[in-house]
Coordinates of C-alpha atoms in Angstrom, one line a residue:
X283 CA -22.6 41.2 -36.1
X284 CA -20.2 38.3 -35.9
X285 CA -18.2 38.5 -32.9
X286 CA -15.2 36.4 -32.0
X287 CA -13.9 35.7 -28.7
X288 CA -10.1 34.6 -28.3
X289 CA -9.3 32.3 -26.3
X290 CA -7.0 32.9 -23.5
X291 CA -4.5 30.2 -22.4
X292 CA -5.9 30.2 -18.1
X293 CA -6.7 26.6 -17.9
X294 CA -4.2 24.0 -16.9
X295 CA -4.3 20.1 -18.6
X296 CA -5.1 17.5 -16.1
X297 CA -6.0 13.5 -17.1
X298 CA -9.1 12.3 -16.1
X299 CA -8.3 10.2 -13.2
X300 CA -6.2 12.2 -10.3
X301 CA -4.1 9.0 -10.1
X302 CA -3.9 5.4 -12.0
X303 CA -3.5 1.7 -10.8
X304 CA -2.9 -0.4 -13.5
X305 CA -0.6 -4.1 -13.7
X306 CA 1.1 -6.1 -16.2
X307 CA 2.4 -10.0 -16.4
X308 CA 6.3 -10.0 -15.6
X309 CA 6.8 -12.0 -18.7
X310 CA 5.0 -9.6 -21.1
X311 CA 7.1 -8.9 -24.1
X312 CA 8.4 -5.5 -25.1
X313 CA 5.6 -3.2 -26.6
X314 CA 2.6 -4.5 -24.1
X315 CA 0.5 -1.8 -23.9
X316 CA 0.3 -0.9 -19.8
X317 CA -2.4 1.8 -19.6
X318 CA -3.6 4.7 -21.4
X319 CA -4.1 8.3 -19.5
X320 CA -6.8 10.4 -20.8
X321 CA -6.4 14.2 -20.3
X322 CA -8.3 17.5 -20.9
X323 CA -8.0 21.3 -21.0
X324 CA -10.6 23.6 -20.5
X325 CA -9.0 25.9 -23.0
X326 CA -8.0 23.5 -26.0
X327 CA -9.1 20.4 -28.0
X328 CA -7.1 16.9 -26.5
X329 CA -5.3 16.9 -29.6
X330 CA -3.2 19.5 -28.9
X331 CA -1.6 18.0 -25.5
X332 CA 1.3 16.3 -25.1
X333 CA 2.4 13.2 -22.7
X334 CA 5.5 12.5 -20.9
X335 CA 7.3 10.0 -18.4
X336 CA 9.5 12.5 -16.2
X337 CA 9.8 10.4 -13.1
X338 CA 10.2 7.0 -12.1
X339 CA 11.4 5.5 -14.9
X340 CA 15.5 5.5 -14.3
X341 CA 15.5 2.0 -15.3
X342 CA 13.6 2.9 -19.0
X343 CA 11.3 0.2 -18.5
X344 CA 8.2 2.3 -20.0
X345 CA 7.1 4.4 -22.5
X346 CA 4.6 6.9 -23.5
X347 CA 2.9 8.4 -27.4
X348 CA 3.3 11.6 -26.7
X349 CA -0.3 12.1 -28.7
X350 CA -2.0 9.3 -27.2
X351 CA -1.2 8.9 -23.8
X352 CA -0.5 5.5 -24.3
X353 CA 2.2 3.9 -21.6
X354 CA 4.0 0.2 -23.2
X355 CA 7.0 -1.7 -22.1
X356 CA 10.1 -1.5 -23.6
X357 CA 11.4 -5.0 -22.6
X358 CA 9.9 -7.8 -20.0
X359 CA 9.7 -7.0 -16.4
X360 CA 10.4 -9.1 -13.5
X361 CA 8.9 -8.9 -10.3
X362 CA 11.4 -10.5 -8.1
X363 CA 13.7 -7.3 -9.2
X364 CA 10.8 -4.6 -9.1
X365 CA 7.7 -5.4 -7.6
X366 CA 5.9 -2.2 -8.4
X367 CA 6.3 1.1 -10.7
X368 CA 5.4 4.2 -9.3
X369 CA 5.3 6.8 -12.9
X370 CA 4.6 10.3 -13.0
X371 CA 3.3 11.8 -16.1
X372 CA 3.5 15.1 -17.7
X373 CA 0.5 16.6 -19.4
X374 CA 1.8 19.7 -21.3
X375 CA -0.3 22.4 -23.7
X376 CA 2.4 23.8 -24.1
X377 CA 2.9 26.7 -21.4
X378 CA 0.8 24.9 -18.6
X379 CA 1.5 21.5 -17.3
X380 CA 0.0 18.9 -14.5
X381 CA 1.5 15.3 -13.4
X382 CA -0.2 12.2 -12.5
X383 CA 0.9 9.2 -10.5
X384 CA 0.3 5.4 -12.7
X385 CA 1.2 3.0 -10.0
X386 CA 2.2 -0.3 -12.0
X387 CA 2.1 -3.6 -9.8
X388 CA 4.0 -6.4 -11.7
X389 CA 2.3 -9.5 -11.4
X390 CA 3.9 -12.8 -10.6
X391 CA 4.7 -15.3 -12.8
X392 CA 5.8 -18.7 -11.5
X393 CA 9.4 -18.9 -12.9
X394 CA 11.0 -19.4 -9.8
X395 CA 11.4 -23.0 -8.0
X396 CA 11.8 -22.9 -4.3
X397 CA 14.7 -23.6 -2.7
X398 CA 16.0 -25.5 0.7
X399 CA 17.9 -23.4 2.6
X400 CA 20.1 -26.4 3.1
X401 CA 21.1 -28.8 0.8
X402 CA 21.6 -31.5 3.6
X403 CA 20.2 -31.1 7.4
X404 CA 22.2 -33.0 9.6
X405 CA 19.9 -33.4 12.9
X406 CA 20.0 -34.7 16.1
X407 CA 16.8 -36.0 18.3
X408 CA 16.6 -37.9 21.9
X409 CA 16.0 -41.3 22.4
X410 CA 12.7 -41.6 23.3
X411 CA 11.9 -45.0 25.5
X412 CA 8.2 -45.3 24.6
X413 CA 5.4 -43.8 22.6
X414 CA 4.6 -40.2 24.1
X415 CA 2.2 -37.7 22.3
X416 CA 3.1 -36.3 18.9
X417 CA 6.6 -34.3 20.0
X418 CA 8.2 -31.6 17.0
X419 CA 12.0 -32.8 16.3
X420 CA 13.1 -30.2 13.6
X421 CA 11.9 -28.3 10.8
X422 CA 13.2 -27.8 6.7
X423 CA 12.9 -24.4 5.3
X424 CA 12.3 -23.3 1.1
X425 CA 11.9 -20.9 -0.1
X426 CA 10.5 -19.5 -3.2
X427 CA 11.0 -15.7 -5.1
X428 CA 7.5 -15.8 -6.4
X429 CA 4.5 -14.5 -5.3
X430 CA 1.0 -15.3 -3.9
X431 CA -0.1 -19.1 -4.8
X432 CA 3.0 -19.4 -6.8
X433 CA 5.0 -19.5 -3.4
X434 CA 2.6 -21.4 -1.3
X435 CA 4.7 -24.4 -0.5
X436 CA 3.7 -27.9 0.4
X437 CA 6.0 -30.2 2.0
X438 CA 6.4 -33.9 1.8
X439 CA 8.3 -36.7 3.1
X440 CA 9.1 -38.3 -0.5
X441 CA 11.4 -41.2 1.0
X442 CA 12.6 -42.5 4.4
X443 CA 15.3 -44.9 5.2
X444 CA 14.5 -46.7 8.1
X445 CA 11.4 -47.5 9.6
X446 CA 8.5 -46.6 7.7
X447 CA 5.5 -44.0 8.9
X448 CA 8.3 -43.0 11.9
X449 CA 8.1 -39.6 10.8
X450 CA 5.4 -37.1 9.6
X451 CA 5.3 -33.8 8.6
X452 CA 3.1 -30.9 8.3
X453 CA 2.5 -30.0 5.0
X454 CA 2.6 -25.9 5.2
X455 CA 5.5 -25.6 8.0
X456 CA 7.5 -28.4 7.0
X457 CA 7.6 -29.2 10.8
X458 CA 8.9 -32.9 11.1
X459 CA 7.3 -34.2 14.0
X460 CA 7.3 -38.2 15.4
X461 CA 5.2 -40.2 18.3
X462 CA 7.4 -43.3 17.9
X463 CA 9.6 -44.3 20.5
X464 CA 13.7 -44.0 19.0
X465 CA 16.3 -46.1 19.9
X466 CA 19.9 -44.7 21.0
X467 CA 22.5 -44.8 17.9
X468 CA 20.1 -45.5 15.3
X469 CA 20.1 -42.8 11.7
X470 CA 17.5 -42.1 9.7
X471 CA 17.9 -40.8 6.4
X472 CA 14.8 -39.1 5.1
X473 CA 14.5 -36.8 1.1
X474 CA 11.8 -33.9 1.8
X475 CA 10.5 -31.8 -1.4
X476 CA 8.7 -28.5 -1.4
X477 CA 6.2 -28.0 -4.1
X478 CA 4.7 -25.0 -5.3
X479 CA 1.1 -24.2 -6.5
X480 CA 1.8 -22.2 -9.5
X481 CA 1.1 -23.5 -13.1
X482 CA 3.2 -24.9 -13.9
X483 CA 4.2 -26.4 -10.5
X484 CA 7.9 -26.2 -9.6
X485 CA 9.7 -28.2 -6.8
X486 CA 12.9 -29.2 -5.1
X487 CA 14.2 -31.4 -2.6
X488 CA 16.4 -31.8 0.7
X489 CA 18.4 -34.4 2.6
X490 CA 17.8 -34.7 6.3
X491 CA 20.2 -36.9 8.0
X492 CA 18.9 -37.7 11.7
X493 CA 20.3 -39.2 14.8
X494 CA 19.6 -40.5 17.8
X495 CA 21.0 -39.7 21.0
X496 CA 21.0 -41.2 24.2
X497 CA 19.3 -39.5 26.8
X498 CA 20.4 -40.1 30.1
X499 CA 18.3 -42.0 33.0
X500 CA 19.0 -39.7 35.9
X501 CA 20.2 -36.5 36.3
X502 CA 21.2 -34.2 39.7
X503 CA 20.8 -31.1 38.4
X504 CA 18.1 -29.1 36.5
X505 CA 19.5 -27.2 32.9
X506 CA 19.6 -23.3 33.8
X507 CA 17.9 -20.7 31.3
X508 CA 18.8 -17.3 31.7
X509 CA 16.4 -14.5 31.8
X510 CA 15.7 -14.2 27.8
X511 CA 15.9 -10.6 26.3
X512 CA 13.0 -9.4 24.0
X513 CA 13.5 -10.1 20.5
X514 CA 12.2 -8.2 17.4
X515 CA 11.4 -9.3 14.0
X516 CA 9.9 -7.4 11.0
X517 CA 7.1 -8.2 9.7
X518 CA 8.3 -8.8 6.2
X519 CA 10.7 -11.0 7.5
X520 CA 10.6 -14.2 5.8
X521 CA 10.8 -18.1 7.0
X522 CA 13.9 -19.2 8.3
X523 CA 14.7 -16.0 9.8
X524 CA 16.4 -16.3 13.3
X525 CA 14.4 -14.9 16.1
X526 CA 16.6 -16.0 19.0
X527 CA 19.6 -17.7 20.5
X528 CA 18.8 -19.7 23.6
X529 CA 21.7 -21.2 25.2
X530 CA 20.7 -23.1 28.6
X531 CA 23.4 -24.5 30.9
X532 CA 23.4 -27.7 32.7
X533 CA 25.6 -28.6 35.8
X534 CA 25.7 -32.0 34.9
X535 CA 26.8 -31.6 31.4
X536 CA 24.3 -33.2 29.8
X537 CA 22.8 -33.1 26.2
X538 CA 19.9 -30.4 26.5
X539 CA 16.9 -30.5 24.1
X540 CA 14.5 -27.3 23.5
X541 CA 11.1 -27.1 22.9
X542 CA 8.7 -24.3 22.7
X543 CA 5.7 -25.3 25.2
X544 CA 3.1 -22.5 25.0
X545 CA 2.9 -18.8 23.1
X546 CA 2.8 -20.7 19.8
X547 CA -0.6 -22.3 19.2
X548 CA -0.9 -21.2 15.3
X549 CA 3.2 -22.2 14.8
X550 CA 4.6 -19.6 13.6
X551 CA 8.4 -20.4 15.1
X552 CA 10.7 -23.1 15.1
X553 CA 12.7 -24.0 17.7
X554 CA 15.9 -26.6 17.1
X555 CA 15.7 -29.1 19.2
X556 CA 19.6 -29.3 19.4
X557 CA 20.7 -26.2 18.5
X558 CA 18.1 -23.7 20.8
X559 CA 17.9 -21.6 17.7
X560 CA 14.7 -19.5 17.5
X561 CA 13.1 -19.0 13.9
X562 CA 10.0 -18.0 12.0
X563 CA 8.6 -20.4 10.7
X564 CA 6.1 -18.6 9.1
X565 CA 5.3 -14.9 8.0
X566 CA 4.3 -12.8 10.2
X567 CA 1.9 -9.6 10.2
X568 CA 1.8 -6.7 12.6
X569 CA -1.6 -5.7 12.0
X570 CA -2.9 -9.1 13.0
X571 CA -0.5 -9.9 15.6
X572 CA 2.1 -7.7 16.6
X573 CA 3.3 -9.5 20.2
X574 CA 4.0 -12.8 21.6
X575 CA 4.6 -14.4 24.4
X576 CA 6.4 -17.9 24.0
X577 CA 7.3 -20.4 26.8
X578 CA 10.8 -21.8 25.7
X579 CA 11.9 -24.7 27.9
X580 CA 14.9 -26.7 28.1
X581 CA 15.5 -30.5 29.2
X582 CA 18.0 -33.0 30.2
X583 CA 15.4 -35.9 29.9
X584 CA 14.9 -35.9 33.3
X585 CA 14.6 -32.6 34.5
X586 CA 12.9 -29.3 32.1
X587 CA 13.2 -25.4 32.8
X588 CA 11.1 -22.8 31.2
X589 CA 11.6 -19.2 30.1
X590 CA 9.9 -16.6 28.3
X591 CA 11.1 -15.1 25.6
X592 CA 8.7 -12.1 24.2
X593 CA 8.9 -11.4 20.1
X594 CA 7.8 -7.9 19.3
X595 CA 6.2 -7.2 15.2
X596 CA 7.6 -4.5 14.0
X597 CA 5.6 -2.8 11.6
X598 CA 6.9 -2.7 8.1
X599 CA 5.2 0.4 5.6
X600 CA 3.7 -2.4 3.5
X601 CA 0.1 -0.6 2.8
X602 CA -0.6 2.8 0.8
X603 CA -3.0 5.2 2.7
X604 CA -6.6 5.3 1.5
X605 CA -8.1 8.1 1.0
X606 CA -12.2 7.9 1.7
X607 CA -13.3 9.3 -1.8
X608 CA -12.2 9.5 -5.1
X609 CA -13.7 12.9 -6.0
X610 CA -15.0 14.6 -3.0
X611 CA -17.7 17.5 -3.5
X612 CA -18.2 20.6 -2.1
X613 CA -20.2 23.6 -2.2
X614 CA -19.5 27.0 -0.4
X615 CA -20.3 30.9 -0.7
X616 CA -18.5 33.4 -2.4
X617 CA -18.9 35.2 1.0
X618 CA -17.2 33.0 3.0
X619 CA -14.2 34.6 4.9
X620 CA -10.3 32.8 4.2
X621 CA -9.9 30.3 6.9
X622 CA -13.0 28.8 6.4
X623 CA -13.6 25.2 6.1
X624 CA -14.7 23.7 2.8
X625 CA -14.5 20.1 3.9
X626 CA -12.2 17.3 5.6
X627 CA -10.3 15.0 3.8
X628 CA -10.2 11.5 5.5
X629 CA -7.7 9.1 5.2
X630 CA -6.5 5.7 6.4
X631 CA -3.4 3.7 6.9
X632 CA -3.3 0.1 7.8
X633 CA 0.3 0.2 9.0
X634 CA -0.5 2.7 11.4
X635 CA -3.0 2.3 14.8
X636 CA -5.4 4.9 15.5
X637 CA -2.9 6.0 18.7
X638 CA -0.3 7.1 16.1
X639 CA 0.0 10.9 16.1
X640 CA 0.0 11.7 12.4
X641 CA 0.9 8.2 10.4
X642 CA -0.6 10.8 7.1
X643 CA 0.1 14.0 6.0
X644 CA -2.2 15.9 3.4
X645 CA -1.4 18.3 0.5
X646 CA -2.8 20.3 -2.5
X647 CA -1.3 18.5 -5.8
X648 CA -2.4 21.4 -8.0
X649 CA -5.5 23.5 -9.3
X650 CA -7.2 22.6 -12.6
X651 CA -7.5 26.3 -13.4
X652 CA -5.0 29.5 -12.9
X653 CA -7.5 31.4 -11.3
X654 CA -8.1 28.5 -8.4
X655 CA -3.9 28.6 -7.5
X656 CA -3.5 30.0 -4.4
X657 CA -7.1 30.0 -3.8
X658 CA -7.0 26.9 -1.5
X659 CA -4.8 25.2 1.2
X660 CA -5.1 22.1 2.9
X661 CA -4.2 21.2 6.5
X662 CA -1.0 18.6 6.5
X663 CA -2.2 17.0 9.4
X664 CA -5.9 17.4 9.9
X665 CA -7.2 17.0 6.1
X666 CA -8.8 20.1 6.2
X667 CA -9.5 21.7 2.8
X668 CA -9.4 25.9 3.8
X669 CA -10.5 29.0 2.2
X670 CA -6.8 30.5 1.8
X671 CA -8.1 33.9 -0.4
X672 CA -11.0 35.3 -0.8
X673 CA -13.6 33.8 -3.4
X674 CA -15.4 35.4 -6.5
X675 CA -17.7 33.4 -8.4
X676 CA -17.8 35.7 -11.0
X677 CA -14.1 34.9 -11.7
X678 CA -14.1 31.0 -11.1
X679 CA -17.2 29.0 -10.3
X680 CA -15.8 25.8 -10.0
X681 CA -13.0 25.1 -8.6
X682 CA -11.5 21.7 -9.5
X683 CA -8.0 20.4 -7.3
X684 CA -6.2 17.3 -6.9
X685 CA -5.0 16.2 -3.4
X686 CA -2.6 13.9 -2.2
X687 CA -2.4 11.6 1.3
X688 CA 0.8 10.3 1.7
X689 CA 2.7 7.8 4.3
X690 CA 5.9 8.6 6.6
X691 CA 7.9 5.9 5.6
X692 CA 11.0 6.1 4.2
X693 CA 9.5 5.1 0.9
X694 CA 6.3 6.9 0.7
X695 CA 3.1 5.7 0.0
X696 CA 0.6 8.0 -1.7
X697 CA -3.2 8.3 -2.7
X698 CA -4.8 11.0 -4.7
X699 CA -8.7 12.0 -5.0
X700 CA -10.1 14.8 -7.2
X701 CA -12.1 18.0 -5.1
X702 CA -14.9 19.8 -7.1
X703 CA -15.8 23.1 -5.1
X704 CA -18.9 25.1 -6.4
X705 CA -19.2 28.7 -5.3
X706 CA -22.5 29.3 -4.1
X707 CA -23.3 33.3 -5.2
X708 CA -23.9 36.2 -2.9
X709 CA -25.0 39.0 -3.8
X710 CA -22.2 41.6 -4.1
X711 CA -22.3 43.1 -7.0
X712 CA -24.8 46.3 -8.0
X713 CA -26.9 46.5 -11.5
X714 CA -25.0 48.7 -13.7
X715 CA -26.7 50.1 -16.6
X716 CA -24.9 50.1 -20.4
X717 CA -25.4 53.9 -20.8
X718 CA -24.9 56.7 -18.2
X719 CA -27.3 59.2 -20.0
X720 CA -30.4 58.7 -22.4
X721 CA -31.5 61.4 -24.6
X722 CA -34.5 60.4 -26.1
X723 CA -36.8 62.0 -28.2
X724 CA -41.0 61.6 -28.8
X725 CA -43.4 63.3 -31.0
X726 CA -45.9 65.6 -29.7
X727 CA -49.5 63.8 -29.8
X728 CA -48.2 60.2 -29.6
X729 CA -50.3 58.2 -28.2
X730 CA -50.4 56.7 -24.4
X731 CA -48.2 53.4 -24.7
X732 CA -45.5 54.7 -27.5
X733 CA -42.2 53.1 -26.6
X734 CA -40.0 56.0 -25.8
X735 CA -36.8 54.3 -25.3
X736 CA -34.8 51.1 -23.8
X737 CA -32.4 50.7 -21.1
X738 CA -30.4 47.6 -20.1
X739 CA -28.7 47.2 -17.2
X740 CA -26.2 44.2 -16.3
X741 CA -25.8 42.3 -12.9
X742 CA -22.8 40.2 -12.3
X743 CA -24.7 38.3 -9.9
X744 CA -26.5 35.1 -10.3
X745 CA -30.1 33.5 -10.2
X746 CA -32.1 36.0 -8.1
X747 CA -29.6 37.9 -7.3
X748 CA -29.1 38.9 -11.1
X749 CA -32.5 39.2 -12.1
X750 CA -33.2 42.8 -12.4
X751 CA -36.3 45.3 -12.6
X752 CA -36.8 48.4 -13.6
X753 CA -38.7 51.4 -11.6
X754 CA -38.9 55.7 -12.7
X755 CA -37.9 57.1 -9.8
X756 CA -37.5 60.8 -10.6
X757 CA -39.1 62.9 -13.4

């Protein structure tokens, strides 16, 4: 007897990865292949899936085969415009249908040179009678739109008109600092360049026109600072950004000079020594640092106040959650009342301290098959994967869902892990024999042994809890 089974259309297409991370060069040409997402259906062959870009991709910078899965670029990409894709594709049988995240991170290529923010500095510096200990006069800022090493910058004092050696200047800050002694009325006219470490290596340079002004002998009055107000700076905030305004007042009316004395030991501000302008001087990071405490003071040359002036990190949402598995497993009876706990979901978020009340939430992407919708639900704020209907492993059993942690920022972050849940049996179901009634018949004189007749009996149950035996129990 040939018997054929038709199959019925209760599986939904999913890839084989519950997300992807993938990158390409910005200055790829049109047609690089990007990835290729791999999908399957417990109900059809691959072959018969389709594939489809149907969000993120406003700009038409990708493309997917329909047939293969196979995501290209339609023209170059550049990562100073978009730094990252975030694509959601369709997989489609036809009547069911699944999407997947491909996160594409554009990596940098150095085609950008950096840039001074000024074409000329025109600076001015105290007289200094004799050599003191190395004292910071200014600082030059670039620059650069790339990325990683190809915006590392290195500064350099290419040429100086006036005394040799005079000046120096930290390579990575572009700090200009002296420990000469500087006569009143005399200029200096120094060229700085900033030089990248990308292949090839880019550069530009800057003017810096400095004077010197006479700083008084003696002096009746100290300068005045006013109580400073906290200032805050993001995190993604990038060199050169102004920090504070600190505007001292002396009673004399003398020339006042600023300098920041203490809170600053890894310089990461500037201060203008003229100007009491507060920058960054470099980058700074919330979850390394996310408060300081800097001693600004102000001098006439003979007398020097202080202030504090505190700099609060804000956080900027500059990491994607984590969640702690990729597929998480699970196993749980079919007895198990809804409510019940399969297993918590962990996640982490390094923009977020462990005091924050929910930086994550948690949800159920979708089911693998139609008979697991609806079956699960997961806790937004806990992680918790719950029972949400009763279970039957004689319907489904394995149960296969993809979950999603995601960020509160305004432009959410997400990760997603695949859950496996195997439904242990119980035993709930009784034997139930093929035929109600058996009429059997035997000859008279057979012998002791003669096979009579055969029942069967199915159980829906499994392992022990199927296996069946057989007992007369009247007649």
């Amino acid at each position: 007897v040939y018997v054929e089974v038709e199959d019925v259309n209760d599986h939904i297409p999913q890839s084989e990865e519950p997300s992807y991370h993938t990158y390409v060069a910005e200055n790829s040409p049109p047609d690089t292949s990007v990835i290729t997402l791999r999908a399957s259906d417990g109900d059809l062959s691959p072959s018969n899936l389709s594939f489809a870009i149907t969000k993120g991709n406003q700009l038409a910078h990708f493309k997917i085969n329909p047939h293969t899965g196979l995501v290209s670029t339609l023209w170059p990409l550049d990562r100073e415009d978009v730094p990252e894709y975030e694509l959601w594709v369709t997989v489609s049988d036809g009547e069911h249908s699944s999407t997947t995240p491909v996160f594409v991170t554009v990596s940098d290529v150095n085609d950008n040179p950096p840039e001074f923010l000024e074409e000329l500095y025109r600076v001015t510096v105290p007289s200094r009678s004799k050599t003191r200990k190395r004292e910071a006069l200014f600082r030059v800022f670039a620059r650069d739109a790339d990325a990683g090493i190809n915006s590392d910058l290195d500064y350099s004092i290419k040429t100086s008109k006036g005394k040799k050696g005079r000046f120096k200047i930290h390579p990575k800050t572009g700090q200009v600092y002296t420990n000469k002694a500087f006569t009143p009325g005399k200029t200096f006219d120094l060229m700085i360049q900033a030089q990248d470490n990308g292949q090839p290596q880019m550069s530009a340079s800057t003017r810096v026109l400095v004077r010197v002004a006479n700083v008084p002998d003696t002096s009746d009055h100290p300068p005045v600072l006013p109580t400073l107000a906290p200032a805050h700076v993001m995190e993604t905030d990038p060199p050169g950004h102004l920090v504070a305004f600190v505007n001292a007042h002396d009673p004399d009316n003398d020339t006042l000079w600023y300098y920041i004395t203490e809170g600053d030991e890894s310089g990461r501000f500037s201060m203008g020594v003229d100007s009491g302008l507060v920058s960054l001087a470099r980058r700074l990071d919330h979850e390394d640092q996310y408060h300081y405490t800097l001693t600004i003071a102000a001098t006439d040359g003979v007398h020097t106040s202080t202030a504090k002036l505190v700099v609060e990190v804000m956080d900027a949402n500059d990491h994607r959650p984590v969640l702690s598995a990729r597929v998480y497993e699970a196993s749980i009876s079919e007895a198990v009342s809804p409510g019940t706990t399969v297993l918590a979901l962990q996640c982490r978020d390094k923009d977020h301290s462990p005091s924050t009340a929910s930086p994550v939430y948690f949800s159920l992407h979708h089911a693998e098959a139609l008979a697991s919708q609806g079956l699960f639900a997961v806790d937004s704020s806990s992680g918790d994967l719950i029972v949400a209907k009763p279970l039957d492993r004689e319907v489904c059993g394995v149960h296969q869902l993809t979950v999603s942690c995601r960020d509160r920022g305004r432009r959410e972050n997400a990760d997603f892990a695949r859950v496996v849940v195997s439904v242990a049996d119980h035993n709930d179901h009784d034997p139930v024999f093929l035929e109600t009634m058996i009429v059997a018949k035997v000859s008279t004189g057979s012998a002791s042994g003669t096979v009579v007749t055969r029942v069967l009996a199915l159980d829906h149950d499994k392992g022990d809890n199927g296996r069946l035996s057989y007992s007369i129990v009247e007649g």
